[in-house]
Amino acid sequence: VNAALKSDATSLNEVVVTAGGVAIKRREQGNQSTTVKAEELTQGKAFNVASALTGKVAGLQVNAVSSGVNPNIRLVLRGNRSLLGNNQALVVLDNVIVPTDVLGNLNPEDIENIEVLNGAGAAALYGSDASNGALIITTKKGKRGSSSINVSHTTNVEQVSFLPQLQERFGSGTGNDDVPSYTPFENQQYGPAFDGVVRPIGKPLADGSIQSVPYSFNADENKNAFWETGYSNQTDFNVSSGDDKGTYYFSGQYFDQKTTVPGDKYNRFTMRINGERNVSDNVTFSFNLSYVQNRYDQSSAIATVFDNVLQSPGQIPLTRYKDYKNDPFSTPDGYYNEYYQNPYFALGNNRSKTRNDYLTGNAQLKWNPIKDLSLLVRANLSNRSFSNKSTSGKYTYSDYRLGLTSNFSNIVGGVSDYSGFNVQINPEFQAQYIKRLNKDFSLNVIAGATIRQNTYKNVSVNTNGGLALEDFFNINNGLQNPGASEANFKARQIGVYGDARLGFRDYLY
């Protein structure tokens, strides 16, 4: 087999958008960079940009730092540079510096390209905030003389891909000697080998009734069947058009997800509008505006439940215990296990509901007073409003149940509630002078000034001592005086920057 590498003469002449929204030829860049184009982000129909970036850029680590639906992510370029400080790359969306979690809520269909800048080259215009690199995200715009309407729908189905491989020959029991004994309420699995004989599980209820099941591995209702089949639906549309005076791009997306964890769900709604207009022959006005709304409804007891499910013996019909409010064998009083709660009850009794609203945008005016000089004024805004309410239901065990075991105590319940906002305002001025000095030399000079102000506020309250009334999740329902806290933060950064490039015959800079 004969193989040969073919040169791509166009790649170095490609125009890319780099730090500060400056468009330059790739060969002019003085730092390492990688461009991820739109088709690379959308080919797998990833439901957010963070997922779409995974594996696309050498040296870029996209790691989840939380569990559950749409987890928060951590972006690291070329490894950690500090043992104590922040090692994350800076994220810039249409010239607006945004928090990293925006990538988990950004519609991949809206992205034109992502320029990944490594290290000091990115820091030149963004300062120390970009010392770990930067992701410069440019969203789509309309095309002059062209109109398009696109609508698409994607459905994904997911299942748990891997679970620990556990033995399927022995059931409930204690003692790891040569004479195993069956214990109907035990979660350890040192009991006798499965023989198919119907045996009781758990302890009798107050009325004397007891549950019995075949003593055999129950593949259809056991621990592996507890995890459900998840699904997600994503509907996208976008409209774009343009004429000789300007362009516009308008898009929307609705995404909803039901996960493999029973009862957990997530949905997101996004809208974006980008526009550009030639006010006169030498003045251009452009703007970008996006709104993202997401809602989480998930359990705060997932880690405990996983351990609970993992230790359930193979003969236990775990999926029969969903109706923990009405089925006497599924309630906390009647559940077979001596040490763990019914996992369906644990998931349903401990809930966390989160709301996030993101508003990001900018408006800029660009003026070309003379042929080679451009002056730009831009105002950027990034706003996030958030709230969360976490609840733990109150449950009082019967005297009968408490008399059978010392492993349980009454659940006092509680509520915590917090809300806040984070606003960043960033006005900036930029001047650029591009001049072909002669046939051999070219000059590109950029200078600018920027002000960035961050304001953060968070207020949280919580009950103390448990809840007075069941199923009434209000701060006033606490048995003791509620707790409260408040956090406030404001910071302002002012900076100036400059960059000059002298080019020789378009290959040496």
XYZ file of C-alpha atoms in Angstrom:
509
model
C 0.000 0.000 0.000
C 1.407 3.374 -1.051
C 0.289 6.393 0.969
C 1.171 10.037 0.617
C 0.244 13.172 2.519
C -1.352 15.901 0.438
C -0.764 19.517 1.390
C -3.727 21.786 2.054
C -2.745 25.189 0.774
C -5.988 26.787 1.943
C -5.752 25.950 5.646
C -3.201 28.631 6.504
C -5.144 31.250 4.550
C -8.350 30.410 6.411
C -9.819 33.362 8.293
C -10.586 32.603 11.943
C -12.198 34.624 14.711
C -9.829 34.837 17.642
C -9.644 36.708 20.954
C -11.544 39.984 21.056
C -13.634 39.022 18.035
C -10.722 39.846 15.711
C -10.790 38.061 12.341
C -7.303 37.158 11.076
C -5.675 34.581 8.829
C -4.636 31.426 10.630
C -1.022 31.879 9.524
C -0.950 35.193 11.437
C -1.680 33.591 14.793
C 1.252 33.526 17.136
C -0.145 30.754 19.281
C -1.423 27.224 18.901
C -5.124 26.929 18.141
C -7.673 24.412 16.926
C -10.917 25.126 15.106
C -13.955 22.923 15.709
C -16.492 23.526 12.956
C -20.276 23.290 13.056
C -20.537 19.940 11.297
C -18.205 18.346 13.846
C -20.426 19.523 16.709
C -23.741 18.414 15.217
C -22.906 15.164 13.459
C -23.679 13.066 16.537
C -26.731 15.157 17.556
C -25.284 15.891 20.994
C -27.792 17.710 23.195
C -25.294 20.334 24.376
C -21.955 21.809 23.335
C -20.062 20.251 26.254
C -21.002 16.751 25.072
C -20.265 17.653 21.449
C -16.726 18.843 22.308
C -15.703 15.583 23.961
C -12.870 13.991 21.990
C -12.773 16.731 19.353
C -9.671 18.670 20.477
C -6.320 17.178 21.454
C -5.478 18.021 25.055
C -8.959 19.309 25.957
C -10.481 17.479 28.922
C -14.247 17.776 29.336
C -15.061 16.266 32.736
C -18.351 16.067 34.606
C -18.004 17.355 38.174
C -21.474 16.374 39.379
C -23.883 13.501 38.881
C -27.400 13.427 37.546
C -28.935 15.040 34.495
C -26.908 17.602 32.527
C -24.035 17.687 35.050
C -21.723 20.662 35.546
C -18.486 20.347 33.615
C -14.823 21.228 34.008
C -12.702 22.288 31.008
C -8.946 21.801 31.200
C -6.519 22.462 28.316
C -3.151 20.709 28.301
C -3.355 19.572 31.905
C -3.349 21.350 35.249
C -0.997 24.302 35.676
C -1.683 25.029 39.345
C -2.094 22.893 42.444
C -4.264 25.419 44.267
C -5.635 27.854 41.690
C -8.185 27.646 38.898
C -7.096 25.425 35.996
C -10.152 25.853 33.804
C -10.136 27.369 30.335
C -12.008 30.631 29.753
C -15.240 30.448 27.729
C -16.119 33.386 25.449
C -19.464 33.356 23.621
C -19.760 35.958 20.849
C -17.192 38.130 22.664
C -19.010 37.735 26.013
C -17.116 35.996 28.821
C -19.536 33.436 30.258
C -19.371 30.798 33.023
C -18.345 27.289 32.009
C -21.777 25.827 32.758
C -23.182 27.741 29.771
C -21.675 25.005 27.567
C -24.100 22.537 29.127
C -27.030 24.707 28.032
C -25.892 25.904 24.609
C -27.577 24.585 21.470
C -24.939 22.970 19.178
C -27.103 23.829 16.144
C -26.419 27.544 16.796
C -22.632 27.242 16.667
C -20.653 28.345 13.616
C -17.281 27.302 15.052
C -15.229 27.116 18.229
C -11.657 28.361 18.255
C -9.620 26.712 21.015
C -6.653 28.882 22.044
C -3.912 27.461 24.238
C -2.171 29.302 27.048
C -0.428 32.632 26.714
C -1.752 33.395 23.247
C -5.266 33.517 24.616
C -4.173 35.528 27.644
C -2.838 38.354 25.490
C -6.273 39.962 25.084
C -8.140 38.481 28.058
C -5.440 38.775 30.688
C -4.876 36.332 33.523
C -8.425 34.936 33.235
C -7.301 33.154 30.064
C -3.938 31.938 31.357
C -5.263 28.368 31.064
C -6.467 28.850 27.491
C -9.758 29.956 26.028
C -12.653 28.654 23.953
C -13.851 31.340 21.534
C -17.387 30.414 20.438
C -18.902 32.103 17.397
C -22.601 31.567 16.677
C -24.261 31.513 13.276
C -25.385 34.509 11.274
C -27.603 34.897 8.260
C -26.116 34.935 4.761
C -26.527 37.793 2.340
C -28.761 36.937 -0.590
C -29.856 33.628 0.912
C -32.823 32.504 3.029
C -33.340 29.201 4.806
C -35.721 27.481 7.217
C -34.644 24.320 9.034
C -36.653 22.099 11.375
C -35.416 18.863 12.944
C -36.347 16.433 15.701
C -34.122 13.896 17.422
C -35.056 11.162 19.883
C -32.439 9.259 21.877
C -32.956 6.199 24.054
C -30.495 5.338 26.806
C -29.905 2.450 29.168
C -27.373 1.827 31.901
C -24.395 0.484 29.968
C -22.508 -1.164 32.802
C -23.314 -2.511 36.251
C -21.118 -4.578 38.570
C -21.287 -8.278 37.764
C -22.548 -9.987 40.921
C -23.235 -13.613 41.737
C -26.671 -15.045 40.888
C -26.574 -18.329 42.862
C -27.140 -17.363 46.512
C -29.738 -15.304 48.348
C -30.345 -13.583 51.696
C -28.341 -14.770 54.650
C -25.473 -14.090 57.014
C -22.384 -16.006 57.975
C -19.781 -17.085 55.480
C -19.250 -20.559 56.914
C -20.010 -23.940 55.359
C -23.560 -24.039 56.755
C -25.339 -20.950 55.366
C -28.666 -19.965 56.880
C -31.519 -18.090 55.233
C -32.470 -14.733 56.795
C -35.641 -13.239 55.241
C -34.879 -9.592 56.108
C -31.134 -9.639 55.339
C -29.478 -7.759 52.490
C -26.226 -9.724 52.662
C -26.147 -12.673 50.295
C -24.468 -15.470 52.231
C -27.613 -17.585 52.286
C -28.215 -21.040 50.803
C -28.073 -21.636 47.064
C -31.254 -20.796 45.172
C -33.645 -23.758 45.001
C -36.900 -22.220 43.702
C -38.868 -22.933 46.897
C -41.287 -20.175 47.958
C -39.910 -18.436 51.050
C -40.912 -15.369 53.105
C -39.028 -12.096 52.826
C -38.974 -9.385 55.468
C -40.765 -9.496 58.802
C -44.529 -9.822 59.360
C -46.619 -6.658 59.220
C -48.681 -5.531 62.199
C -51.667 -7.526 60.884
C -49.556 -10.694 60.608
C -49.281 -10.740 56.805
C -45.907 -11.465 55.229
C -44.631 -11.424 51.685
C -43.365 -14.620 50.044
C -41.468 -15.096 46.772
C -39.738 -17.981 44.973
C -36.197 -18.412 46.257
C -34.576 -17.999 42.849
C -32.784 -15.291 40.911
C -35.444 -12.858 39.666
C -33.938 -11.399 36.487
C -37.099 -9.504 35.510
C -37.689 -7.592 38.764
C -34.366 -7.484 40.584
C -31.688 -4.809 41.054
C -30.739 -4.578 37.366
C -34.368 -3.933 36.392
C -34.573 -1.033 38.857
C -32.814 1.329 36.428
C -35.264 2.491 33.805
C -34.905 3.135 30.092
C -34.249 6.829 29.636
C -35.134 8.955 26.651
C -34.588 12.459 25.359
C -36.433 14.485 22.727
C -34.864 17.461 20.996
C -36.705 19.750 18.569
C -34.788 22.458 16.696
C -35.682 25.170 14.236
C -33.854 28.109 12.734
C -34.637 30.822 10.207
C -31.996 32.946 8.501
C -31.914 35.473 5.705
C -29.995 38.453 4.413
C -29.752 41.136 1.773
C -27.142 43.668 0.709
C -27.893 45.769 3.816
C -27.746 43.108 6.530
C -28.538 39.640 7.836
C -30.453 37.949 10.642
C -30.538 34.506 12.269
C -33.301 33.294 14.586
C -33.423 29.888 16.286
C -35.146 27.929 19.019
C -34.781 24.565 20.698
C -36.784 22.499 23.168
C -35.130 19.562 24.891
C -36.586 17.240 27.510
C -34.994 14.241 29.148
C -36.132 11.428 31.400
C -33.144 9.638 32.859
C -32.462 6.058 33.906
C -33.013 7.082 37.547
C -36.740 6.704 38.345
C -38.444 10.092 38.606
C -35.507 12.256 37.497
C -36.063 14.612 34.563
C -34.685 17.715 32.897
C -35.873 20.155 30.250
C -34.383 23.126 28.458
C -35.713 25.862 26.185
C -33.397 28.150 24.204
C -33.921 31.065 21.852
C -31.354 33.080 19.916
C -31.410 36.038 17.550
C -28.334 37.430 15.793
C -28.426 40.392 13.440
C -26.244 42.757 11.469
C -27.120 45.928 9.558
C -25.150 48.401 7.476
C -26.241 51.770 8.847
C -24.208 53.585 6.209
C -21.318 52.857 3.877
C -18.818 52.876 6.730
C -20.921 52.128 9.837
C -22.189 48.654 10.805
C -24.425 47.742 13.736
C -24.653 44.140 14.971
C -26.093 42.326 17.960
C -26.387 38.854 19.498
C -28.981 37.857 22.079
C -29.723 34.456 23.592
C -32.020 33.211 26.335
C -31.777 29.796 27.986
C -34.217 28.363 30.512
C -33.583 25.008 32.160
C -35.369 23.048 34.856
C -34.084 20.113 36.918
C -36.180 17.726 38.981
C -33.982 15.083 40.533
C -33.424 13.157 43.714
C -30.766 14.204 46.201
C -30.356 10.601 47.385
C -28.960 8.975 44.228
C -25.636 7.889 45.767
C -27.357 6.250 48.752
C -29.915 4.581 46.514
C -27.241 3.101 44.255
C -25.612 1.407 47.240
C -29.037 0.286 48.443
C -29.974 -1.285 45.102
C -26.564 -2.884 44.678
C -26.962 -4.773 47.957
C -30.447 -6.125 47.238
C -30.466 -9.946 47.092
C -31.190 -11.546 43.735
C -34.577 -13.030 44.703
C -36.061 -9.677 45.766
C -38.684 -8.319 43.284
C -37.393 -4.766 43.649
C -39.564 -3.198 40.956
C -42.767 -4.208 42.816
C -42.100 -1.587 45.477
C -42.843 1.537 43.415
C -46.151 2.327 45.154
C -44.652 3.154 48.547
C -47.639 5.328 49.521
C -50.313 2.615 49.239
C -48.755 -0.853 49.054
C -48.210 -2.066 52.657
C -45.071 -4.031 51.679
C -43.545 -0.949 49.985
C -43.994 1.630 52.752
C -41.051 2.349 55.074
C -42.957 0.415 57.766
C -43.440 -2.681 55.626
C -40.322 -2.837 53.433
C -38.469 -6.130 53.792
C -34.949 -4.736 54.336
C -33.743 -4.405 57.920
C -31.065 -1.829 57.085
C -32.051 0.217 54.029
C -35.105 2.184 52.963
C -37.143 1.243 49.925
C -35.089 2.873 47.112
C -38.252 4.185 45.433
C -39.223 5.858 48.706
C -35.724 7.308 49.148
C -35.792 8.803 45.646
C -39.282 10.231 46.012
C -38.876 11.523 49.552
C -35.685 13.495 48.819
C -36.125 15.891 45.906
C -34.218 18.833 44.508
C -35.760 21.203 41.966
C -33.528 23.765 40.268
C -34.286 26.602 37.887
C -31.698 28.511 35.830
C -32.294 31.395 33.431
C -29.451 32.721 31.286
C -29.538 35.937 29.265
C -26.434 36.619 27.195
C -25.869 39.198 24.510
C -24.014 42.150 23.113
C -24.445 45.095 20.784
C -21.663 46.697 18.813
C -21.111 49.615 16.474
C -18.225 49.489 14.020
C -17.020 52.576 12.132
C -14.444 52.746 9.353
C -13.462 56.434 9.242
C -10.708 55.761 6.695
C -9.840 52.831 4.486
C -7.460 50.926 6.785
C -8.788 51.926 10.206
C -11.779 50.518 12.102
C -13.141 51.690 15.458
C -15.462 49.480 17.468
C -17.597 50.080 20.556
C -19.237 47.062 22.154
C -21.386 46.425 25.241
C -21.606 42.862 26.579
C -24.031 41.357 29.094
C -24.095 37.983 30.823
C -26.827 37.326 33.395
C -27.771 34.174 35.272
C -30.718 33.937 37.671
C -31.054 30.749 39.685
C -33.155 29.142 42.384
C -33.318 25.774 44.093
C -35.663 24.085 46.524
C -34.625 20.852 48.214
C -37.077 18.872 50.301
C -36.971 15.865 52.577
C -40.346 14.465 53.533
C -41.345 13.765 57.121
C -42.123 10.155 58.033
C -43.067 8.698 61.418
C -42.558 4.958 61.796
C -45.164 2.897 63.596
C -44.422 1.703 67.106
C -44.675 -1.849 65.780
C -41.899 -1.249 63.214
C -39.640 0.501 65.716
C -40.157 -2.402 68.106
C -38.853 -4.870 65.506
C -35.549 -3.113 64.817
C -33.243 -0.458 66.196
C -31.861 0.407 62.750
C -34.485 3.034 61.906
C -35.548 6.313 63.470
C -38.257 8.759 62.489
C -37.487 11.021 59.520
C -37.950 14.612 60.707
C -37.918 16.140 57.204
C -36.755 19.560 56.120
C -36.710 22.259 53.458
C -33.923 24.422 52.071
C -34.489 27.191 49.568
C -32.037 29.517 47.858
C -32.044 31.963 44.967
C -29.730 34.528 43.489
C -28.211 36.094 40.419
C -24.864 36.709 38.764
C -24.558 39.669 36.377
C -21.549 40.636 34.299
C -21.436 43.926 32.359
C -18.537 44.499 29.989
C -18.227 47.647 27.825
C -15.175 47.821 25.571
C -13.503 49.877 22.879
C -11.236 48.533 20.151
C -9.264 50.051 17.288
C -7.666 48.076 14.468
C -5.332 49.303 11.741
C -4.522 46.974 8.831
C -2.160 48.229 6.146
C -0.309 46.660 3.234
C 2.919 48.660 3.435
C 4.354 47.346 0.167
C 4.448 44.097 -1.751
C 6.566 42.434 0.960
C 5.393 43.880 4.263
C 2.013 44.163 6.004
C 1.030 45.681 9.340
C -1.813 44.727 11.693
C -2.183 46.748 14.910
C -4.918 46.277 17.525
C -5.439 48.370 20.661
C -8.317 48.453 23.095
C -9.671 49.070 26.559
C -12.236 47.135 28.539
C -14.130 47.306 31.833
C -15.675 44.192 33.355
C -17.936 44.296 36.412
C -19.296 41.196 38.147
C -22.132 41.334 40.678
C -23.292 38.261 42.597
C -25.965 37.792 45.261
C -27.348 34.659 46.893
C -29.909 34.319 49.705
C -30.697 30.961 51.310
C -33.081 29.816 54.040
C -33.734 26.448 55.659
C -35.873 24.812 58.308
C -34.418 23.600 61.592
C -35.554 20.763 63.840
C -37.698 19.066 61.203
C -41.186 19.705 59.823
C -44.324 20.207 61.884
C -46.720 18.948 59.191
C -46.120 16.214 56.633
C -45.971 17.101 52.920
C -46.069 20.855 53.585
C -42.737 22.096 52.280
C -42.621 25.652 53.515
C -39.959 27.399 55.589
C -42.655 28.411 58.100
C -43.413 24.726 58.707
C -40.199 24.158 60.659
C -40.323 23.211 64.319
C -37.603 25.708 65.225
C -36.525 29.115 64.007
C -35.358 28.896 60.388
C -31.761 29.470 59.381
C -30.783 32.098 56.828
C -27.658 33.322 55.082
C -26.726 35.841 52.419
C -23.700 36.217 50.147
C -22.774 39.324 48.155
C -19.892 39.930 45.801
C -18.882 42.729 43.459
C -15.665 43.088 41.485
C -14.509 45.397 38.731
C -11.594 44.908 36.357
C -10.209 47.577 34.048
C -7.685 46.717 31.377
C -5.987 47.914 28.233
C -4.385 45.736 25.605
C -2.450 45.993 22.396
C -1.139 43.706 19.691
C 1.040 44.465 16.652
C 1.981 42.089 13.844
C 4.442 42.821 11.071
C 4.123 40.363 8.217
C 6.701 39.503 5.574
C 5.373 38.069 2.300
C 2.376 36.542 4.120
C 4.348 33.741 5.733
C 6.629 35.258 8.361
C 5.067 37.265 11.236
